Coordinates of C-alpha atoms in Angstrom, one line a residue:
M7 CA 21.4 -25.2 -28.1
D8 CA 23.9 -25.1 -25.2
L9 CA 24.4 -21.3 -24.6
I10 CA 26.4 -21.9 -21.4
A11 CA 29.0 -23.8 -23.4
F12 CA 29.4 -21.0 -25.6
L13 CA 29.8 -18.5 -22.9
N14 CA 32.3 -20.6 -21.2
Q15 CA 34.2 -21.4 -24.4
R16 CA 34.4 -17.6 -25.2
K17 CA 35.8 -17.1 -21.8
A18 CA 38.5 -19.9 -22.2
L19 CA 39.6 -18.6 -25.9
N20 CA 39.7 -14.9 -24.5
E21 CA 42.1 -16.1 -21.8
A22 CA 44.2 -18.1 -24.1
G23 CA 44.4 -15.3 -26.7
D24 CA 43.1 -17.6 -29.2
T25 CA 42.1 -15.0 -31.8
N26 CA 41.4 -17.6 -34.7
G27 CA 39.3 -19.8 -32.3
L28 CA 37.5 -16.8 -30.9
A29 CA 36.5 -15.7 -34.5
A30 CA 35.2 -19.1 -35.3
L31 CA 33.1 -19.2 -32.4
E32 CA 31.8 -15.5 -33.0
K33 CA 30.7 -16.9 -36.4
E34 CA 28.8 -19.6 -34.8
A35 CA 27.2 -17.1 -32.4
A36 CA 26.3 -14.8 -35.1
E37 CA 24.0 -17.5 -36.5
I38 CA 22.3 -18.0 -33.3
V39 CA 21.8 -14.4 -33.1
E40 CA 20.2 -14.5 -36.5
Q41 CA 17.9 -17.1 -35.7
F42 CA 16.7 -15.3 -32.7
L43 CA 16.1 -12.3 -34.6
D44 CA 14.2 -14.0 -37.4
G45 CA 12.1 -16.0 -35.0
S46 CA 13.4 -19.5 -35.7
C47 CA 15.1 -19.6 -32.4
A48 CA 12.9 -18.6 -29.7
A49 CA 13.5 -17.9 -26.0
E50 CA 10.9 -18.1 -23.1
T51 CA 10.5 -16.1 -19.8
E52 CA 12.5 -18.6 -17.9
T53 CA 15.5 -18.8 -20.3
A54 CA 15.4 -15.0 -21.0
P55 CA 18.4 -14.4 -18.7
L56 CA 20.5 -17.0 -20.3
F57 CA 19.8 -15.5 -23.8
Y58 CA 20.3 -12.1 -22.3
S59 CA 23.9 -13.0 -20.9
F60 CA 24.7 -14.5 -24.3
F61 CA 23.8 -11.5 -26.2
K62 CA 25.5 -9.1 -23.8
T63 CA 28.6 -11.0 -23.8
F64 CA 29.1 -11.4 -27.3
S65 CA 28.2 -7.8 -28.0
Q66 CA 31.6 -7.1 -26.6
T67 CA 33.3 -7.6 -29.9
D68 CA 35.2 -6.0 -32.7
N69 CA 32.9 -7.9 -35.1
D70 CA 30.7 -5.1 -36.2
Y71 CA 28.0 -7.5 -37.6
L72 CA 27.8 -9.6 -34.5
K73 CA 27.9 -6.5 -32.2
S74 CA 24.8 -4.9 -34.0
G75 CA 22.9 -8.2 -34.0
C76 CA 23.5 -8.6 -30.2
E77 CA 22.3 -5.2 -29.5
Q78 CA 19.0 -5.8 -31.5
A79 CA 18.6 -9.1 -29.7
V80 CA 19.0 -7.6 -26.4
E81 CA 16.3 -5.0 -27.3
K82 CA 13.9 -7.7 -28.5
I83 CA 14.4 -9.9 -25.5
Q84 CA 13.6 -7.0 -23.1
P85 CA 9.8 -7.8 -22.7
L86 CA 10.6 -11.2 -21.5
L87 CA 13.2 -9.9 -19.1
D88 CA 10.5 -7.7 -17.7
E89 CA 8.4 -10.8 -17.3
F90 CA 11.2 -12.7 -15.6
D91 CA 11.7 -9.6 -13.3
E92 CA 8.1 -9.6 -12.3
E93 CA 7.9 -13.3 -11.6
H94 CA 11.2 -13.6 -9.6
H95 CA 11.1 -10.2 -8.1
L96 CA 14.3 -8.8 -9.6
T97 CA 14.6 -5.0 -10.4
H98 CA 18.3 -4.7 -10.8
L99 CA 18.9 -5.9 -14.7
D100 CA 19.4 -2.5 -15.9
E101 CA 22.1 -1.6 -13.4
L102 CA 24.2 -4.7 -14.5
N103 CA 27.2 -3.9 -16.3
Q104 CA 29.5 -6.3 -18.5
N105 CA 32.1 -6.7 -15.7
V106 CA 29.5 -8.0 -13.3
I107 CA 28.0 -10.4 -15.9
E108 CA 31.7 -11.5 -16.7
Y109 CA 32.4 -12.1 -13.0
N110 CA 29.2 -14.0 -12.4
L111 CA 29.7 -16.3 -15.5
G112 CA 33.3 -17.1 -14.4
K113 CA 32.2 -18.1 -10.9
L114 CA 29.1 -20.1 -12.3
A115 CA 31.6 -22.1 -14.7
V116 CA 33.3 -23.2 -11.7
F117 CA 30.6 -23.9 -9.4
E118 CA 28.5 -25.9 -12.1
R119 CA 31.0 -28.6 -12.0
L120 CA 30.0 -29.5 -8.4
N121 CA 28.2 -32.7 -7.8
P122 CA 25.9 -32.0 -4.9
F123 CA 25.9 -35.9 -4.1
E124 CA 29.5 -36.2 -4.4
K125 CA 30.8 -38.3 -1.5
E126 CA 34.3 -38.5 0.4
K127 CA 35.0 -41.7 2.4
D128 CA 31.4 -42.8 2.1
K129 CA 30.0 -39.4 3.4
L130 CA 28.6 -36.4 1.5
K131 CA 30.9 -33.7 0.7
F132 CA 28.1 -31.2 1.1
P133 CA 26.0 -32.3 4.1
A134 CA 23.1 -29.8 3.2
F135 CA 22.0 -32.3 0.5
S136 CA 21.6 -35.3 2.6
D137 CA 17.8 -35.0 2.8
L138 CA 17.7 -34.8 -1.0
L139 CA 19.9 -37.7 -1.3
R140 CA 17.7 -39.6 1.1
L141 CA 14.7 -38.8 -0.8
T142 CA 15.8 -39.5 -4.1
D143 CA 17.1 -42.8 -3.1
Q144 CA 13.4 -43.7 -2.3
I145 CA 12.0 -42.8 -5.6
E146 CA 11.5 -46.0 -7.8
I147 CA 11.7 -45.6 -11.5
T148 CA 9.8 -48.5 -13.1
D149 CA 10.6 -47.7 -16.8
G150 CA 13.6 -47.1 -18.7
G151 CA 16.0 -50.1 -17.7
E152 CA 18.6 -50.6 -15.1
D153 CA 20.0 -47.1 -15.5
A154 CA 16.6 -45.2 -15.2
H155 CA 17.2 -44.0 -11.6
L156 CA 20.5 -42.9 -12.3
R157 CA 19.3 -40.8 -15.5
F158 CA 16.5 -39.4 -13.3
V159 CA 19.0 -38.2 -10.9
E160 CA 21.1 -36.6 -13.5
T161 CA 18.2 -34.9 -15.1
L162 CA 17.0 -33.5 -11.8
I163 CA 20.5 -32.2 -11.0
D164 CA 21.0 -30.5 -14.8
A165 CA 17.6 -28.9 -14.8
S166 CA 18.1 -27.4 -11.3
K167 CA 21.6 -26.3 -12.1
L168 CA 20.2 -24.5 -15.4
Q169 CA 17.7 -22.7 -13.2
T170 CA 20.4 -21.7 -10.8
F171 CA 22.6 -20.4 -13.6
M172 CA 19.7 -18.3 -15.0
T173 CA 19.2 -16.8 -11.6
L174 CA 22.6 -16.1 -10.5
S175 CA 24.0 -15.1 -13.8
L176 CA 22.0 -11.6 -13.3
S177 CA 22.7 -11.6 -9.5
D178 CA 23.8 -8.1 -8.2
K179 CA 25.5 -10.0 -5.1
K180 CA 28.7 -11.7 -5.0
I181 CA 28.3 -15.2 -5.9
T182 CA 29.9 -17.5 -3.6
Q183 CA 30.0 -21.4 -3.3
D184 CA 27.6 -21.3 -0.4
L185 CA 25.1 -19.1 -2.4
Y186 CA 25.4 -21.4 -5.3
L187 CA 24.8 -24.5 -3.4
S188 CA 21.9 -22.8 -1.4
T189 CA 20.2 -21.9 -4.7
L190 CA 20.8 -25.2 -6.2
R191 CA 19.3 -27.1 -3.2
S192 CA 16.3 -24.9 -3.3
N193 CA 15.6 -25.6 -7.1
M194 CA 16.3 -29.3 -6.6
E195 CA 13.6 -29.4 -3.8
N196 CA 11.2 -27.5 -5.6
N197 CA 11.5 -29.5 -8.9
L198 CA 11.1 -32.8 -6.9
V199 CA 8.0 -31.7 -5.1
L200 CA 6.8 -30.3 -8.6
M201 CA 7.0 -33.9 -9.9
F202 CA 4.8 -35.1 -7.1
T203 CA 2.2 -32.4 -7.2
A204 CA 2.0 -31.7 -10.8
D205 CA -1.6 -32.3 -10.9
R206 CA -2.4 -29.5 -8.5
I207 CA -0.3 -26.8 -10.2
K208 CA -1.9 -24.9 -12.9
A209 CA 0.1 -25.2 -16.1
G210 CA 1.6 -22.3 -17.6
M211 CA 1.1 -20.1 -14.5
P212 CA 4.0 -18.5 -12.6
I213 CA 4.5 -19.8 -9.2
S214 CA 3.6 -17.6 -6.7
D215 CA 5.2 -16.9 -3.1
K216 CA 2.1 -18.8 -1.6
T217 CA 2.6 -21.9 -3.8
V218 CA 6.4 -21.9 -3.0
S219 CA 5.3 -22.1 0.7
I220 CA 3.1 -25.0 -0.1
L221 CA 5.7 -26.9 -1.9
K222 CA 8.1 -26.4 0.9
A223 CA 5.5 -27.9 3.2
E224 CA 4.9 -30.7 0.9
Y225 CA 8.8 -31.4 0.8
Q226 CA 8.8 -31.7 4.5
K227 CA 6.0 -34.2 4.3
F228 CA 8.0 -36.3 2.0
L229 CA 11.1 -36.3 4.4
T230 CA 8.7 -37.1 7.1
A231 CA 7.3 -40.0 5.4
I232 CA 10.6 -41.7 4.7
N233 CA 12.0 -41.2 8.1

């Protein structure tokens, strides 16, 4: 279920003034809301902000049924948002308004198309990712065929982009390209290190600030090892 695609499609239909397309999309959105409310579609702590953005955005509608469902869903997801707040040191969710959310989603729709490993004339367009590219190039994938390494890199980027979206969609700061890329780079670094240290991280536990510091140190060790 690609909620980000729903959000981006709603924005595009609104801008185009396509009322028929919007009505059809809202019908699909209502089905997702129903599934969430009846428990057949569940959110987790880490995906709570994405669901929250979905419900808040689609609650802005003339469709009373969809609006009511979204309002109930926002109330239902609040405990997970509280957990997300606690784990990620966020305290401003109640202060966000629809304009802030719409602004953030608009920016993220543009930035998520960026490729951190894009090259121009054989040089990285975003030099801040050079260490990450160097590290991923050293990773050998033994199973999965000749495209296994490419799929691994794509999965790493996609997963990190989703984490970045979930964090920044609820940011109370102006989202710039630099902020997006910085957050994406940090998520990619952490995800890479988690792959190599998974046996030392307790499953199901929030990653503490101390653990993050350890992961950063591990990342530097990996970079040193391949130099």
